[in-house]
CSV table of C-alpha atoms in Angstrom, one decimal:
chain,number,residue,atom,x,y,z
A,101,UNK,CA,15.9,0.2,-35.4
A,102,UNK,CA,18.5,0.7,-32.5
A,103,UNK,CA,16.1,3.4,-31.1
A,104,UNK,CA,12.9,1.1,-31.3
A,105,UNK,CA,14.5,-1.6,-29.7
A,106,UNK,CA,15.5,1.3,-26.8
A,107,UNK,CA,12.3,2.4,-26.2
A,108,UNK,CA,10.7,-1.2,-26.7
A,109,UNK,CA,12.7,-1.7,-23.6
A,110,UNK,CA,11.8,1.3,-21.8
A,111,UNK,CA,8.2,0.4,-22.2
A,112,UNK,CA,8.5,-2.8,-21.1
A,113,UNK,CA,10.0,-1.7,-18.0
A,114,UNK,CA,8.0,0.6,-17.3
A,115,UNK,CA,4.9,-2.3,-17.7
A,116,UNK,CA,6.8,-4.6,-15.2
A,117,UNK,CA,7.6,-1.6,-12.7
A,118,UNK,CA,3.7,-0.6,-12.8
A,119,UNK,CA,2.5,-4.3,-12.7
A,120,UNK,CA,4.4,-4.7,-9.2
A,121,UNK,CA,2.3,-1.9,-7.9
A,122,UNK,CA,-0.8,-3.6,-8.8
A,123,UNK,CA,0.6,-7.1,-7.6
A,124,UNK,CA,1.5,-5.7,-4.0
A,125,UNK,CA,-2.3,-4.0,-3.8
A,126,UNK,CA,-3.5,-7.7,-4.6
A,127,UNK,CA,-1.3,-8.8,-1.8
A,128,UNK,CA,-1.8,-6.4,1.0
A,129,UNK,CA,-5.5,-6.3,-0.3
A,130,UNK,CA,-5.5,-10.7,0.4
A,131,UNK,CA,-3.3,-10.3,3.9
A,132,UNK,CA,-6.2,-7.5,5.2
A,133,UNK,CA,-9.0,-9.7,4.2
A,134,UNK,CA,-7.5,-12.3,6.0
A,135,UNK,CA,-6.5,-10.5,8.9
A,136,UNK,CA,-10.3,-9.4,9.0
A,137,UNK,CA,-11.5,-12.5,8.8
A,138,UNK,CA,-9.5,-13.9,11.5
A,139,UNK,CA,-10.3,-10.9,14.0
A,140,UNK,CA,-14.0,-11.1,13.0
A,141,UNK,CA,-14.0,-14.8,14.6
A,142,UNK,CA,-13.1,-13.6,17.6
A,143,UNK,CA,-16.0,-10.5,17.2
A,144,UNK,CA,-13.9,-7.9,16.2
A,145,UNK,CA,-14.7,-6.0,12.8
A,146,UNK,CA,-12.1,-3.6,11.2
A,147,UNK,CA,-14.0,-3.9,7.7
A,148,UNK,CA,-15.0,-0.4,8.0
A,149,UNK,CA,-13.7,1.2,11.0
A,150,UNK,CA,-12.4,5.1,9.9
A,151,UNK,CA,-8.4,4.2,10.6
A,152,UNK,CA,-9.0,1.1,8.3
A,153,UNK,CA,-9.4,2.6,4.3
A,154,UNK,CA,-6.7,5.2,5.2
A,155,UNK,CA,-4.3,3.0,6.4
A,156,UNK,CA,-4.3,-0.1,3.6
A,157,UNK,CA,-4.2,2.6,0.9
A,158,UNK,CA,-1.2,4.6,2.5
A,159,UNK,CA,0.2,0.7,2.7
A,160,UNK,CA,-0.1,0.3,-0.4
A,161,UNK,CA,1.0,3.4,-2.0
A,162,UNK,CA,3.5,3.5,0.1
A,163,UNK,CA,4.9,0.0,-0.3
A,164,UNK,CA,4.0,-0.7,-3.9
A,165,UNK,CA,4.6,2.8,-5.1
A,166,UNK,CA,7.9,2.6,-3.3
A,167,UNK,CA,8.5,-1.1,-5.2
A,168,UNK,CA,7.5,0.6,-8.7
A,169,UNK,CA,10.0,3.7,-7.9
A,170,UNK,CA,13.1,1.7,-7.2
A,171,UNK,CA,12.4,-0.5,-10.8
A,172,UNK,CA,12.4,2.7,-12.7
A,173,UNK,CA,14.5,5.2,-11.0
A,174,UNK,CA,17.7,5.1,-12.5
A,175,UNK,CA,15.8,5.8,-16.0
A,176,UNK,CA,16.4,8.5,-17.7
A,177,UNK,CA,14.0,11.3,-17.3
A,178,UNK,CA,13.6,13.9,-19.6
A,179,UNK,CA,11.7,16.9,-18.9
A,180,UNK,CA,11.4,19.0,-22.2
A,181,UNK,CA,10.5,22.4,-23.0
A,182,UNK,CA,10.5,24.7,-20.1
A,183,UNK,CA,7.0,24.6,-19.2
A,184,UNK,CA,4.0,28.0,-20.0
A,185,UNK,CA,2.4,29.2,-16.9
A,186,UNK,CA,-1.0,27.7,-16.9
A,187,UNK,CA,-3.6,30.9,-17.2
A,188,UNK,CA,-7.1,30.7,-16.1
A,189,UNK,CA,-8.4,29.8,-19.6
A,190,UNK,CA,-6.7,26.8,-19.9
A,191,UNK,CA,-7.1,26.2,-16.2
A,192,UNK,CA,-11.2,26.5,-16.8
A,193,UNK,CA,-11.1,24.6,-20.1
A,194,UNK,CA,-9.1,22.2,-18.4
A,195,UNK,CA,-11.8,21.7,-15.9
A,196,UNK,CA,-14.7,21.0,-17.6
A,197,UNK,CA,-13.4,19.0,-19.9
A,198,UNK,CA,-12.6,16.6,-17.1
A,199,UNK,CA,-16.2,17.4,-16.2
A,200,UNK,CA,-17.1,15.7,-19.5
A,201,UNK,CA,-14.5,12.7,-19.2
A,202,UNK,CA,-15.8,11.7,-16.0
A,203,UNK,CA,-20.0,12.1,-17.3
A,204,UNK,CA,-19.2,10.6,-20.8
A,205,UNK,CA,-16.5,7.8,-18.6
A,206,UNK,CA,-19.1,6.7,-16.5
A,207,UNK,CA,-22.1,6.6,-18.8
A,208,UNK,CA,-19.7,3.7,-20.7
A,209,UNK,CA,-18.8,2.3,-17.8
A,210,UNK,CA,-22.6,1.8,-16.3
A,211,UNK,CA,-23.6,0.6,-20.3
A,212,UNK,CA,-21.1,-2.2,-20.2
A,213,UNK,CA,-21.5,-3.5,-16.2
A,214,UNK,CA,-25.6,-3.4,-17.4
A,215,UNK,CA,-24.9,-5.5,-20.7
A,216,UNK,CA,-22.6,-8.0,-18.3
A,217,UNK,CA,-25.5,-7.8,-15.4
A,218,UNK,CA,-27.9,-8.8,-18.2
A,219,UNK,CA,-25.8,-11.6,-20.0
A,220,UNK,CA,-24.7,-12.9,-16.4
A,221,UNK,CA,-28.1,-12.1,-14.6
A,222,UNK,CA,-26.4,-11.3,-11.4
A,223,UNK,CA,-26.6,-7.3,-10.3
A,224,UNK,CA,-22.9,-5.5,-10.6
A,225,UNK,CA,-22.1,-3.6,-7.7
A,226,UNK,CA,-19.4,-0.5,-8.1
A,227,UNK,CA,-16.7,-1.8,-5.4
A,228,UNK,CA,-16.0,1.7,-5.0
A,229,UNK,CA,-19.4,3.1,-4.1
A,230,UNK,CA,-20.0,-0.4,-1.8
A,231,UNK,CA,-16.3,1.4,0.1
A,232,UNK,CA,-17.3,4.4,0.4
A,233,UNK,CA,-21.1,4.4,1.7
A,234,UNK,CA,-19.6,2.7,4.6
A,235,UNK,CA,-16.8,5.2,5.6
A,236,UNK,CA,-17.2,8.7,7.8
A,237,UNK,CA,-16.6,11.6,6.1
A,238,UNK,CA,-12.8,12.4,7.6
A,239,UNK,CA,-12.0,8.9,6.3
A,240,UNK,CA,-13.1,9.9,2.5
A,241,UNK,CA,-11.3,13.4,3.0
A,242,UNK,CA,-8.0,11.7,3.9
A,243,UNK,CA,-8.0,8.6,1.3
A,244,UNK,CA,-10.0,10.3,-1.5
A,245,UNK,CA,-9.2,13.9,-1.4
A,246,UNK,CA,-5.9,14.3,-0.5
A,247,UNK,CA,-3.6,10.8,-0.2
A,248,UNK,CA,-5.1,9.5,-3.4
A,249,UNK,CA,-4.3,12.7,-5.4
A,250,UNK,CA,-1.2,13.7,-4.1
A,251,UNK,CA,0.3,9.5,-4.4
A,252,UNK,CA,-0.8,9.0,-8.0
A,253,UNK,CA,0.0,12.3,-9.5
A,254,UNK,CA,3.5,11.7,-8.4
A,255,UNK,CA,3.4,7.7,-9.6
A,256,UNK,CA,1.8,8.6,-12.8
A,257,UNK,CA,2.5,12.3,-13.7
A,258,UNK,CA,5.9,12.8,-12.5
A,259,UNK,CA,7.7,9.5,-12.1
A,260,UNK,CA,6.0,7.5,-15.4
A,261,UNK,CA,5.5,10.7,-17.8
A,262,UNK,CA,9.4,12.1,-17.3
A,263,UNK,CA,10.3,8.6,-18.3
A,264,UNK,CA,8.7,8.2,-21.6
A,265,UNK,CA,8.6,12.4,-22.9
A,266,UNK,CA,11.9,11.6,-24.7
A,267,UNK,CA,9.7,9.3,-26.7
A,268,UNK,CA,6.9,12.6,-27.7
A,269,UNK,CA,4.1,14.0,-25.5
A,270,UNK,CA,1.6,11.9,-27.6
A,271,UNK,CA,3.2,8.7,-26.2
A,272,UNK,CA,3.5,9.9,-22.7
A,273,UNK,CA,0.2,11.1,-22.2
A,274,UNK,CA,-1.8,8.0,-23.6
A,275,UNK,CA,0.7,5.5,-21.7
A,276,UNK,CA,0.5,7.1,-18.6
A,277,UNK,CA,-3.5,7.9,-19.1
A,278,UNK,CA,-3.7,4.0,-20.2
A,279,UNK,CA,-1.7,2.4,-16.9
A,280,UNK,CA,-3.6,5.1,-14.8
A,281,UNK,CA,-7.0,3.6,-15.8
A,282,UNK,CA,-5.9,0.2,-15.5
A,283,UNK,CA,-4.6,0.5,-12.1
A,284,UNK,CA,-7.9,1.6,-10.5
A,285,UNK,CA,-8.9,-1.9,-10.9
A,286,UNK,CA,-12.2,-2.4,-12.4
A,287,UNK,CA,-14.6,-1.5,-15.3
A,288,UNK,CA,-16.1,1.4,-13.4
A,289,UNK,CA,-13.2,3.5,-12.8
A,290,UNK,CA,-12.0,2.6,-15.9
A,291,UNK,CA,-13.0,4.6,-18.7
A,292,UNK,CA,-13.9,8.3,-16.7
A,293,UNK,CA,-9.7,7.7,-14.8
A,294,UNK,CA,-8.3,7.4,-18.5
A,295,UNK,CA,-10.2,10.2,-19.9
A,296,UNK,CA,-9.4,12.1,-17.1
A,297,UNK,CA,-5.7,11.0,-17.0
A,298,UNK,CA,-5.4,12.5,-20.8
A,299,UNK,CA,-6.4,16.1,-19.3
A,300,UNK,CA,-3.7,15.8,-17.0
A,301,UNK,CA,-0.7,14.1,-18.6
A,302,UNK,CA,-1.6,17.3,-21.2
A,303,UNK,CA,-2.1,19.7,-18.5
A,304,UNK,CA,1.5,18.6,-16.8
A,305,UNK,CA,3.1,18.5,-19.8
A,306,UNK,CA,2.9,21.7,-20.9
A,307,UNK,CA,2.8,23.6,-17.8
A,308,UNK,CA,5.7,21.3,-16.2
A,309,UNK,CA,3.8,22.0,-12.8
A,310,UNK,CA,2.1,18.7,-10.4
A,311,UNK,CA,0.9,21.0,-8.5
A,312,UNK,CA,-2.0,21.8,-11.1
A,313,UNK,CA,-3.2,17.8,-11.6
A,314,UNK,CA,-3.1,17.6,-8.0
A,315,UNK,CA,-5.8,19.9,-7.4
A,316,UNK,CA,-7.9,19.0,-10.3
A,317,UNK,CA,-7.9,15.8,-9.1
A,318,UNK,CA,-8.6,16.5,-5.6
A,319,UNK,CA,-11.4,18.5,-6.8
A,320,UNK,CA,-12.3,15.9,-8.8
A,321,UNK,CA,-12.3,13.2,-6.6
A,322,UNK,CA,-14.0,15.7,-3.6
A,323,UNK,CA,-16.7,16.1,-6.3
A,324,UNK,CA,-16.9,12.3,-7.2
A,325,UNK,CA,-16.8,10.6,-3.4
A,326,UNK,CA,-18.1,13.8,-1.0
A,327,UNK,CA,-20.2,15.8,-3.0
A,328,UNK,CA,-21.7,12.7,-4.5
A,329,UNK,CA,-22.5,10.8,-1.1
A,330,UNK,CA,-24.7,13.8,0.1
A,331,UNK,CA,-26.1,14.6,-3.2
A,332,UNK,CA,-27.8,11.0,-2.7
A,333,UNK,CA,-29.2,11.6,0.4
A,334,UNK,CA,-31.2,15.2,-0.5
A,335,UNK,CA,-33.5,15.3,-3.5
A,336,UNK,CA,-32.4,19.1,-4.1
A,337,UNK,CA,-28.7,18.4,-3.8
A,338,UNK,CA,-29.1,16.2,-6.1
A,339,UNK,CA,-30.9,18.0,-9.2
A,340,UNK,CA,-28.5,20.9,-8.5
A,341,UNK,CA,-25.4,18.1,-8.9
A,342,UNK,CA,-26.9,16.5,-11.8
A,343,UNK,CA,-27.5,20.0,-13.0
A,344,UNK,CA,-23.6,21.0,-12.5
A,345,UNK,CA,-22.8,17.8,-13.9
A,346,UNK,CA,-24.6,18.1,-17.4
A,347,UNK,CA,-23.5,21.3,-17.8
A,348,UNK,CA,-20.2,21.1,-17.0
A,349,UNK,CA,-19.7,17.9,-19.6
A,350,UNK,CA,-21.6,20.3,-21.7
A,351,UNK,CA,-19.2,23.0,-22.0
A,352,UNK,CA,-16.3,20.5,-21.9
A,353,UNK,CA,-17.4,18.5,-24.9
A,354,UNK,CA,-17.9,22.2,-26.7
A,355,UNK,CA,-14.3,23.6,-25.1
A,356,UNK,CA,-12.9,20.1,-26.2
A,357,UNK,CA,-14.1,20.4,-29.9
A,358,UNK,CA,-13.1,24.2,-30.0
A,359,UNK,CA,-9.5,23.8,-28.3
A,360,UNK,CA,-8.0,20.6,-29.5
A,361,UNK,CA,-6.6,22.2,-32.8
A,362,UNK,CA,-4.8,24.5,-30.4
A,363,UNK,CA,-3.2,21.4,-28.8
A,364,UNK,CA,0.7,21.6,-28.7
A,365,UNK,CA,2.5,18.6,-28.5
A,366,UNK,CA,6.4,18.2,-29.1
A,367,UNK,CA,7.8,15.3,-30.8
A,368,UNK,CA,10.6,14.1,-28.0
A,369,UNK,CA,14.3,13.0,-28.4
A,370,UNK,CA,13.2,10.0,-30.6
A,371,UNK,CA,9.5,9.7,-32.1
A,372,UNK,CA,7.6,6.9,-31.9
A,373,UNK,CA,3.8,7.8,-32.6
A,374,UNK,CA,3.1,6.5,-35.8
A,375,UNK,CA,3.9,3.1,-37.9
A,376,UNK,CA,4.5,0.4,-35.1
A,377,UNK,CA,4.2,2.8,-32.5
A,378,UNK,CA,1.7,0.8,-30.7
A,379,UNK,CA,4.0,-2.6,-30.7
A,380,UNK,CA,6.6,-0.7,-29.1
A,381,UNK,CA,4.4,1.3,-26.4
A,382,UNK,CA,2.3,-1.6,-25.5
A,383,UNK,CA,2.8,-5.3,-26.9
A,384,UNK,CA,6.5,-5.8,-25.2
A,385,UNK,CA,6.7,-8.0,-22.1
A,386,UNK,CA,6.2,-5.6,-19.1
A,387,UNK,CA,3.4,-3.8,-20.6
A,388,UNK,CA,2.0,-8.0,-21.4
A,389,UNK,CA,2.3,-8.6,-18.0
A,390,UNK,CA,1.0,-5.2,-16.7
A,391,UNK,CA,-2.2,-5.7,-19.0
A,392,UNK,CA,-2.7,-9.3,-17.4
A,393,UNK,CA,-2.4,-8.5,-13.9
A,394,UNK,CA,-4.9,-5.7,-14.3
A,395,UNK,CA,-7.3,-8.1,-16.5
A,396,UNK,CA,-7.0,-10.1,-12.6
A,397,UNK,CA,-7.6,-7.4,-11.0
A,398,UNK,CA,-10.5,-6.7,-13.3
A,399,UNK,CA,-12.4,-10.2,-12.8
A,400,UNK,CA,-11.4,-10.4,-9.1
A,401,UNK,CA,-13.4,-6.9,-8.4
A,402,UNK,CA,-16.7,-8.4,-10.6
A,403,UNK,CA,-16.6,-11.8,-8.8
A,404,UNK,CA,-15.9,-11.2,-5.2
């Protein structure tokens, strides 16, 4: 009972520690639109000028990562089994299987936006397609491909997962998976980030290495911002991408089913999957409050 009541409070502070982060993106996201609309009065537009994406994300991951570091810092972390070098087979495996996360995540995510389109009757628009159709490609490079990977594999890998091991790698993975779907924001990042963020809580876990989840999600996130944007504009590019794509969630769904016996994951210090394993990883107060800043976040990004 003693170690429930533990990790029920571990949980909830990691909840409250991640709900910051997503409560100073709200904020620096309100002060920026304000600051734009004041400038754009007097004829100057910043919306989309190449300095502007770069520098509000750095702010925030900066200053909100910064705030969710110094809640949870002095937690324990526990780092397990000295990690197995990561060969090329699981490397590959690894890859398309994230291939297939992000198809079969998206798919889900374009079926519910069309069912709330059709019950609402206004058109959804992906906030995060709107963004970047409007930036230059150095701009994408530098938020997409290299800040965003290298902030929230350290944020969600690294800092969240070494926190909650001691409690098994089931726990840890799905947590950290769960808050790093939630924190993109809206319906559809949603459901490809969490599927996505299994693969690599699993991939860090057993290999002990960021390195590895930083490049898979750079390539990811190359493949889902640059490769995308040009693939629109070429009818060829485009067949060959859809091509890559369907293939490569192909042989991930296959590799998925054929691998996931072979899964190893270790208990922890103290066990909690199980019997009232989900109360204690996700109905505490921080992980309340996380879930209810995020649903904000989730309505804000559908209605502005």
């Amino acid at each position: 009972m003693d170690d429930r009541k533990e990790a029920w409070k571990t949980f909830s502070r990691i909840g409250g520690g991640y709900a910051i982060f997503l409560l100073v993106t709200f904020a620096l996201q309100v002060q920026m639109s304000i600051l734009t609309a004041v400038l754009f009065r007097f004829g100057i537009d910043i919306t989309f000028k190449d300095w502007y994406v770069p520098a509000s994300s750095l702010a925030v991951y900066c200053l909100g990562g910064g705030l969710t570091y110094l809640v949870v810092r002095d937690m324990p972390v526990f780092k397990g089994p000295e990690g197995e070098k990561a060969g090329v087979k699981m490397l590959t495996a690894g890859f398309f299987i994230c291939i297939s996360a992000l198809f079969f995540g998206n798919l889900i995510s374009l079926g519910l936006m069309s069912m709330v389109s059709a019950i609402s009757g206004k058109p959804m628009v992906n906030p995060l397609s709107e963004v970047l159709e409007n930036l230059s490609s150095w701009s994408i490079l530098i938020t997409m491909v290299v800040m965003a990977p290298v902030f929230e594999e350290i944020l969600y890998r690294k800092v969240l997962m070494g926190r909650i091991r001691q409690y098994g790698d089931k726990a840890a993975i799905l947590v950290s998976s769960f808050v790093f779907g939630l924190s993109h924001g809206n319906f559809y990042q949603f459901f490809y980030a969490f599927g996505i963020g299994l693969v690599f809580g699993y991939i860090y876990i057993r290999t002990g290495k960021l390195r590895y989840t930083i490049v898979f999600h750079m390539v990811i996130n190359f493949m889902g911002s640059f490769v995308a944007l040009r693939a629109a504009g070429s009818l060829w590019f485009s067949a060959l991408y859809s091509l890559f794509i369907l293939g490569g969630a192909a042989a991930g769904t296959v590799l998925f089913f054929t691998s996931r016996k072979k899964l190893r994951l270790e208990p922890g210090i103290t066990e909690i999957w199980g019997r009232g394993g989900f109360r204690v990883m996700f109905l505490n107060l921080g992980m309340v409050i996380f879930f209810l800043t995020a649903a904000a976040a989730f309505l804000i990004s559908e209605i502005s």
